[in-house]
């Protein structure tokens, strides 16, 4: 497809003349111009034109190379240039019996990326990681604190790439100085007593430098470090780390991850509010239990909480 071919040509962030682009694609300069005019609307990218120099993107993009990813990752990968949500696509593939899990779905952008509690996950073209890993659930124990374990995989890779300040927030966020950098969404299909599948959806803000659409404090690897990440290398490391932690989790449960989770707990000892649909509990965050439940000190007593629809905020944030 010519549009994505042009995006790949422009991904280096350098100027490319309309004539050259046309020659590479075997189309006229006016056809190139027409396509370039459509890119901002369709892919959300900004294209600059300078007379005598040609066209360039506002920022370079690190786009996926399926040759490299297929060489380095043993699971089947379903690549989409644009999709509503990689999680939704994973389940569509399952419903159509396209493959036998585990498999991965990745996309350069999502038009309806979503998070917990119906929130939108802003997913611009070629800037971040949007990946879903669909696995079969053999036993209920495999689900124990799963999002916390996935969080550790993401944490390890972000740290490996040099982001020292990143921490985990119960149950499924990664934050840097209280700003969200990554979110995890687990979705389940089937019957736990019979055939059941879970999709592990991970969004990580890597090279995103600005967004007016996100309705919470956010950051990205680029904003924190000023460095651009090669998304191919990052994804290869992420999938490898994810498989390592999932293996260990299957064998030993969450308890072997507890120490590392608590060591990286961003809100350890902080005053927090735990909200559900109809209640708010104020307490001090203590960490997690061997089963991954949140440990909160409430009125001098330690209490445990679990459940997908709970969310945590800093107490200070609602006072201000
Ligand atoms: C959250 O913070 O509430 C979870 C965000 C999860 C976003 C990822 S991006 C890949 C996958 N596809 C989706 O639609 N959501 C997850």
CSV table of C-alpha atoms and ligand atoms in Angstrom, one decimal:
chain,number,residue,atom,x,y,z
A,1,UNK,CA,0.0,0.0,0.0
A,2,UNK,CA,1.4,3.3,-1.1
A,3,UNK,CA,0.5,5.3,2.0
A,4,UNK,CA,2.5,3.0,4.4
A,5,UNK,CA,5.3,2.8,1.9
A,6,UNK,CA,5.6,6.6,2.0
A,7,UNK,CA,5.5,6.5,5.8
A,8,UNK,CA,8.4,4.0,5.8
A,9,UNK,CA,10.3,6.3,3.4
A,10,UNK,CA,9.7,9.3,5.6
A,11,UNK,CA,10.3,7.5,8.9
A,12,UNK,CA,13.9,8.6,9.1
A,13,UNK,CA,12.7,12.2,9.7
A,14,UNK,CA,14.9,13.5,6.8
A,15,UNK,CA,13.7,15.5,3.7
A,16,UNK,CA,12.6,13.4,0.7
A,17,UNK,CA,11.7,15.1,-2.6
A,18,UNK,CA,8.3,14.3,-4.2
A,19,UNK,CA,10.1,13.3,-7.3
A,20,UNK,CA,12.2,10.7,-5.5
A,21,UNK,CA,9.3,9.3,-3.5
A,22,UNK,CA,7.3,9.0,-6.8
A,23,UNK,CA,10.2,7.2,-8.5
A,24,UNK,CA,10.5,4.7,-5.6
A,25,UNK,CA,6.8,4.0,-5.7
A,26,UNK,CA,6.4,4.2,-9.4
A,27,UNK,CA,3.7,7.0,-9.2
A,28,UNK,CA,3.6,10.6,-10.3
A,29,UNK,CA,4.5,13.6,-8.1
A,30,UNK,CA,0.9,14.7,-8.0
A,31,UNK,CA,-0.1,11.2,-6.7
A,32,UNK,CA,2.6,11.6,-4.0
A,33,UNK,CA,1.3,15.0,-3.1
A,34,UNK,CA,-2.3,13.6,-2.8
A,35,UNK,CA,-1.2,10.8,-0.6
A,36,UNK,CA,0.9,13.1,1.6
A,37,UNK,CA,-2.1,15.3,2.1
A,38,UNK,CA,-4.1,12.3,3.4
A,39,UNK,CA,-1.5,11.1,5.9
A,40,UNK,CA,-2.2,13.6,8.7
A,41,UNK,CA,-5.9,12.8,8.8
A,42,UNK,CA,-5.5,9.0,8.5
A,43,UNK,CA,-2.4,8.4,10.5
A,44,UNK,CA,-2.2,11.5,12.7
A,45,UNK,CA,1.3,12.3,11.5
A,46,UNK,CA,2.5,15.9,10.7
A,47,UNK,CA,4.2,16.2,7.3
A,48,UNK,CA,6.2,19.4,6.5
A,49,UNK,CA,6.9,20.6,3.1
A,50,UNK,CA,9.8,22.9,2.3
A,51,UNK,CA,10.2,24.2,-1.2
A,52,UNK,CA,13.4,22.9,-2.8
A,53,UNK,CA,13.9,20.2,-0.2
A,54,UNK,CA,10.8,18.1,-0.2
A,55,UNK,CA,8.8,16.5,2.6
A,56,UNK,CA,9.6,15.3,6.1
A,57,UNK,CA,7.9,14.2,9.2
A,58,UNK,CA,7.8,16.3,12.3
A,59,UNK,CA,9.7,13.6,14.2
A,60,UNK,CA,11.3,10.4,13.0
A,61,UNK,CA,9.4,7.2,13.5
A,62,UNK,CA,10.7,3.8,14.6
A,63,UNK,CA,8.5,1.5,12.6
A,64,UNK,CA,8.2,-2.3,13.0
A,65,UNK,CA,10.3,-4.6,10.8
A,66,UNK,CA,8.4,-7.8,10.5
A,67,UNK,CA,11.5,-9.6,9.1
A,68,UNK,CA,13.4,-8.8,12.2
A,69,UNK,CA,10.6,-9.5,14.6
A,70,UNK,CA,9.8,-12.8,13.0
A,71,UNK,CA,13.4,-13.8,13.1
A,72,UNK,CA,13.8,-13.0,16.9
A,73,UNK,CA,10.4,-13.9,18.3
A,74,UNK,CA,9.3,-17.6,18.1
A,75,UNK,CA,5.5,-17.0,18.5
A,76,UNK,CA,3.4,-16.1,15.6
A,77,UNK,CA,2.9,-12.4,15.3
A,78,UNK,CA,-0.1,-10.8,13.6
A,79,UNK,CA,0.9,-7.3,12.5
A,80,UNK,CA,-1.6,-4.6,11.7
A,81,UNK,CA,-0.8,-1.1,10.3
A,82,UNK,CA,-3.9,0.2,12.1
A,83,UNK,CA,-6.5,-1.6,14.2
A,84,UNK,CA,-9.2,-0.7,16.6
A,85,UNK,CA,-7.5,-2.6,19.5
A,86,UNK,CA,-4.9,-5.3,19.5
A,87,UNK,CA,-6.8,-7.0,22.3
A,88,UNK,CA,-10.0,-7.1,20.3
A,89,UNK,CA,-8.1,-8.3,17.2
A,90,UNK,CA,-6.6,-11.1,19.3
A,91,UNK,CA,-10.0,-12.4,20.2
A,92,UNK,CA,-11.3,-12.0,16.6
A,93,UNK,CA,-8.4,-14.3,15.5
A,94,UNK,CA,-9.4,-16.7,18.2
A,95,UNK,CA,-13.1,-16.7,17.2
A,96,UNK,CA,-12.1,-17.3,13.6
A,97,UNK,CA,-9.8,-20.1,14.6
A,98,UNK,CA,-7.0,-18.5,12.7
A,99,UNK,CA,-4.3,-19.9,15.0
A,100,UNK,CA,-3.6,-21.8,18.1
A,101,UNK,CA,-2.5,-19.7,21.1
A,102,UNK,CA,-0.1,-18.4,22.2
A,103,UNK,CA,0.3,-15.7,19.6
A,104,UNK,CA,0.9,-11.9,19.5
A,105,UNK,CA,-0.9,-9.1,17.9
A,106,UNK,CA,0.9,-5.8,17.3
A,107,UNK,CA,-0.1,-2.6,15.6
A,108,UNK,CA,1.5,0.6,14.5
A,109,UNK,CA,-1.6,2.4,15.9
A,110,UNK,CA,-4.9,1.8,17.5
A,111,UNK,CA,-8.1,3.7,16.7
A,112,UNK,CA,-9.9,2.3,19.8
A,113,UNK,CA,-7.2,1.3,22.2
A,114,UNK,CA,-8.8,0.9,25.6
A,115,UNK,CA,-7.8,0.5,29.2
A,116,UNK,CA,-9.5,-0.5,32.4
A,117,UNK,CA,-12.8,1.1,33.5
A,118,UNK,CA,-13.6,2.0,29.9
A,119,UNK,CA,-10.8,4.5,29.5
A,120,UNK,CA,-9.3,5.2,26.1
A,121,UNK,CA,-5.7,4.3,25.5
A,122,UNK,CA,-4.2,7.0,23.2
A,123,UNK,CA,-2.3,5.1,20.5
A,124,UNK,CA,-0.6,7.3,17.9
A,125,UNK,CA,1.0,5.8,14.8
A,126,UNK,CA,4.5,4.4,15.1
A,127,UNK,CA,5.3,6.0,18.5
A,128,UNK,CA,4.6,3.5,21.2
A,129,UNK,CA,4.1,-0.2,21.9
A,130,UNK,CA,0.6,-1.7,21.6
A,131,UNK,CA,0.9,-5.4,22.0
A,132,UNK,CA,-1.4,-8.2,22.9
A,133,UNK,CA,-0.3,-11.7,23.9
A,134,UNK,CA,-3.1,-14.3,23.8
A,135,UNK,CA,-2.6,-17.4,25.9
A,136,UNK,CA,-4.6,-20.4,27.0
A,137,UNK,CA,-5.4,-20.6,30.7
A,138,UNK,CA,-4.8,-24.1,31.9
A,139,UNK,CA,-5.7,-23.5,35.5
A,140,UNK,CA,-7.2,-20.7,37.6
A,141,UNK,CA,-4.0,-20.3,39.6
A,142,UNK,CA,-2.4,-18.9,36.4
A,143,UNK,CA,-4.5,-15.8,36.8
A,144,UNK,CA,-3.2,-15.0,40.3
A,145,UNK,CA,-1.8,-11.5,40.3
A,146,UNK,CA,-1.2,-11.8,36.6
A,147,UNK,CA,-1.3,-8.1,35.9
A,148,UNK,CA,1.3,-7.5,38.6
A,149,UNK,CA,3.6,-10.1,37.1
A,150,UNK,CA,3.2,-8.6,33.6
A,151,UNK,CA,4.0,-5.2,35.2
A,152,UNK,CA,7.3,-6.6,36.4
A,153,UNK,CA,8.2,-7.7,32.9
A,154,UNK,CA,7.5,-4.2,31.6
A,155,UNK,CA,9.4,-2.6,34.5
A,156,UNK,CA,12.5,-4.8,33.8
A,157,UNK,CA,12.7,-3.9,30.2
A,158,UNK,CA,12.2,-0.1,30.8
A,159,UNK,CA,15.0,-0.3,33.4
A,160,UNK,CA,17.2,-2.2,31.0
A,161,UNK,CA,16.8,0.6,28.5
A,162,UNK,CA,17.9,3.1,31.2
A,163,UNK,CA,14.8,4.4,32.8
A,164,UNK,CA,15.8,4.3,36.5
A,165,UNK,CA,12.9,6.1,38.0
A,166,UNK,CA,10.1,3.8,36.9
A,167,UNK,CA,7.9,2.1,39.5
A,168,UNK,CA,4.8,-0.1,39.7
A,169,UNK,CA,1.4,1.0,40.9
A,170,UNK,CA,-1.2,-1.5,42.0
A,171,UNK,CA,-2.7,-3.2,40.2
A,172,UNK,CA,-1.5,-2.7,36.6
A,173,UNK,CA,0.2,0.6,36.0
A,174,UNK,CA,3.8,1.7,35.6
A,175,UNK,CA,4.6,5.3,36.6
A,176,UNK,CA,7.4,7.7,36.7
A,177,UNK,CA,7.1,10.4,39.3
A,178,UNK,CA,3.3,9.8,39.5
A,179,UNK,CA,2.9,10.0,35.7
A,180,UNK,CA,1.7,7.0,33.8
A,181,UNK,CA,4.0,5.5,31.3
A,182,UNK,CA,2.4,2.1,30.8
A,183,UNK,CA,-0.8,0.3,31.4
A,184,UNK,CA,-1.8,-3.4,31.3
A,185,UNK,CA,-5.3,-4.7,30.4
A,186,UNK,CA,-6.1,-8.4,30.9
A,187,UNK,CA,-9.3,-9.6,29.2
A,188,UNK,CA,-10.7,-13.1,29.6
A,189,UNK,CA,-12.8,-15.2,27.3
A,190,UNK,CA,-14.4,-18.5,27.9
A,191,UNK,CA,-15.2,-20.6,31.0
A,192,UNK,CA,-12.6,-21.1,33.7
A,193,UNK,CA,-13.8,-24.6,34.2
A,194,UNK,CA,-13.6,-25.5,30.6
A,195,UNK,CA,-11.7,-23.7,27.8
A,196,UNK,CA,-10.5,-20.3,28.7
A,197,UNK,CA,-8.2,-17.7,27.1
A,198,UNK,CA,-6.7,-14.5,28.3
A,199,UNK,CA,-5.3,-11.7,26.4
A,200,UNK,CA,-2.5,-9.7,28.0
A,201,UNK,CA,-2.6,-6.2,26.5
A,202,UNK,CA,0.3,-3.9,27.1
A,203,UNK,CA,0.6,-0.3,26.2
A,204,UNK,CA,3.9,1.5,26.7
A,205,UNK,CA,4.5,5.2,25.9
A,206,UNK,CA,7.9,5.1,24.3
A,207,UNK,CA,8.6,7.8,21.7
A,208,UNK,CA,5.4,9.9,22.2
A,209,UNK,CA,6.4,13.5,22.8
A,210,UNK,CA,3.1,15.2,22.9
A,211,UNK,CA,-0.6,14.5,23.1
A,212,UNK,CA,-3.7,16.7,23.8
A,213,UNK,CA,-6.0,13.7,24.1
A,214,UNK,CA,-4.8,12.0,27.3
A,215,UNK,CA,-6.9,12.9,30.3
A,216,UNK,CA,-4.4,12.0,33.0
A,217,UNK,CA,-0.8,12.8,34.0
A,218,UNK,CA,1.4,10.9,31.5
A,219,UNK,CA,4.9,10.5,30.4
A,220,UNK,CA,6.9,8.5,27.9
A,221,UNK,CA,10.4,7.1,27.7
A,222,UNK,CA,11.3,9.9,25.3
A,223,UNK,CA,10.0,12.6,27.6
A,224,UNK,CA,11.9,11.2,30.6
A,225,UNK,CA,15.2,10.5,28.9
A,226,UNK,CA,15.3,12.5,25.7
A,227,UNK,CA,16.3,9.3,23.9
A,228,UNK,CA,14.5,7.7,21.1
A,229,UNK,CA,13.8,3.9,21.4
A,230,UNK,CA,14.1,1.4,18.6
A,231,UNK,CA,10.6,-0.2,18.9
A,232,UNK,CA,11.7,-3.5,17.3
A,233,UNK,CA,14.5,-4.1,19.8
A,234,UNK,CA,12.2,-3.0,22.7
A,235,UNK,CA,9.4,-5.4,21.6
A,236,UNK,CA,11.9,-8.3,21.2
A,237,UNK,CA,13.1,-7.7,24.8
A,238,UNK,CA,9.6,-7.3,26.1
A,239,UNK,CA,8.3,-10.5,24.6
A,240,UNK,CA,11.3,-12.4,25.9
A,241,UNK,CA,10.9,-11.0,29.4
A,242,UNK,CA,7.2,-11.5,29.4
A,243,UNK,CA,7.6,-15.2,28.5
A,244,UNK,CA,10.3,-15.6,31.2
A,245,UNK,CA,8.1,-14.1,34.0
A,246,UNK,CA,5.0,-16.0,32.8
A,247,UNK,CA,6.9,-19.3,32.9
A,248,UNK,CA,8.1,-18.6,36.4
A,249,UNK,CA,4.7,-17.4,37.5
A,250,UNK,CA,3.1,-20.6,36.1
A,251,UNK,CA,5.6,-22.7,38.1
A,252,UNK,CA,5.8,-20.8,41.4
A,253,UNK,CA,2.9,-18.4,41.6
A,254,UNK,CA,3.1,-14.7,42.5
A,255,UNK,CA,4.9,-15.1,45.8
A,256,UNK,CA,8.3,-15.3,44.1
A,257,UNK,CA,7.7,-11.9,42.6
A,258,UNK,CA,6.5,-10.2,45.8
A,259,UNK,CA,9.8,-8.9,47.0
A,260,UNK,CA,10.7,-7.3,43.7
A,261,UNK,CA,7.2,-5.9,43.3
A,262,UNK,CA,7.4,-4.2,46.7
A,263,UNK,CA,10.9,-3.0,46.1
A,264,UNK,CA,9.6,-1.2,43.0
A,265,UNK,CA,6.3,-0.1,44.5
A,266,UNK,CA,6.0,3.6,43.6
A,267,UNK,CA,3.5,4.4,46.4
A,268,UNK,CA,4.9,2.4,49.3
A,269,UNK,CA,4.0,4.2,52.5
A,270,UNK,CA,1.9,6.9,50.8
A,271,UNK,CA,-1.6,8.0,51.7
A,272,UNK,CA,-4.0,6.7,49.0
A,273,UNK,CA,-7.6,6.4,48.2
A,274,UNK,CA,-8.9,3.0,46.9
A,275,UNK,CA,-12.1,3.5,44.9
A,276,UNK,CA,-14.7,1.1,43.7
A,277,UNK,CA,-18.0,2.0,42.1
A,278,UNK,CA,-19.7,2.8,45.4
A,279,UNK,CA,-17.0,3.3,48.0
A,280,UNK,CA,-13.7,5.1,48.7
A,281,UNK,CA,-11.3,3.8,51.3
A,282,UNK,CA,-8.4,6.0,52.6
A,283,UNK,CA,-5.3,4.3,53.9
A,284,UNK,CA,-1.6,3.9,53.7
A,285,UNK,CA,-0.2,1.7,50.9
A,286,UNK,CA,1.9,-1.0,52.5
A,287,UNK,CA,2.6,-3.3,49.5
A,288,UNK,CA,1.1,-6.6,48.4
A,289,UNK,CA,0.4,-10.0,49.8
A,290,UNK,CA,1.8,-13.3,48.5
A,291,UNK,CA,-1.3,-13.5,46.3
A,292,UNK,CA,-0.9,-10.0,44.9
A,293,UNK,CA,-3.7,-8.4,47.0
A,294,UNK,CA,-3.1,-4.8,47.9
A,295,UNK,CA,-2.2,-4.3,51.6
A,296,UNK,CA,-3.6,-1.1,53.0
A,297,UNK,CA,-3.3,0.2,56.5
A,298,UNK,CA,-6.8,1.5,57.4
A,299,UNK,CA,-7.4,2.9,60.9
A,300,UNK,CA,-4.4,1.1,62.3
A,301,UNK,CA,-5.4,-2.2,60.8
A,302,UNK,CA,-3.9,-4.0,57.8
A,303,UNK,CA,-6.5,-4.9,55.3
A,304,UNK,CA,-6.3,-6.8,52.0
A,305,UNK,CA,-8.0,-5.8,48.7
A,306,UNK,CA,-8.3,-7.5,45.3
A,307,UNK,CA,-10.5,-7.0,42.3
A,308,UNK,CA,-10.3,-5.7,38.8
A,309,UNK,CA,-12.6,-2.7,39.3
A,310,UNK,CA,-10.7,-1.1,42.1
A,311,UNK,CA,-8.5,1.8,41.3
A,312,UNK,CA,-5.9,3.7,43.4
A,313,UNK,CA,-5.2,7.4,43.6
A,314,UNK,CA,-2.9,9.5,45.8
A,315,UNK,CA,-4.8,11.1,48.7
A,316,UNK,CA,-2.9,14.4,48.1
A,317,UNK,CA,-4.3,14.6,44.5
A,318,UNK,CA,-7.9,14.9,45.7
A,319,UNK,CA,-7.0,17.4,48.4
A,320,UNK,CA,-5.6,19.8,45.9
B,1,LIG,C1,-4.9,0.8,31.5
B,1,LIG,O1,-4.0,1.5,31.8
B,1,LIG,O2,-6.1,0.9,31.9
B,1,LIG,C2,-4.6,-0.3,30.5
B,1,LIG,C3,-4.1,0.2,29.1
B,1,LIG,C4,-3.9,-1.0,28.2
B,1,LIG,C5,-3.6,-0.5,26.8
B,1,LIG,C6,-3.1,-1.7,25.9
B,1,LIG,S1,-2.5,-1.1,24.4
B,1,LIG,C7,-2.5,-2.8,23.7
B,1,LIG,C8,-3.8,-3.4,24.2
B,1,LIG,N1,-4.9,-3.0,23.4
B,1,LIG,C9,-5.8,-2.3,24.0
B,1,LIG,O3,-6.9,-1.8,23.4
B,1,LIG,N2,-5.5,-2.1,25.3
B,1,LIG,C10,-4.2,-2.7,25.6
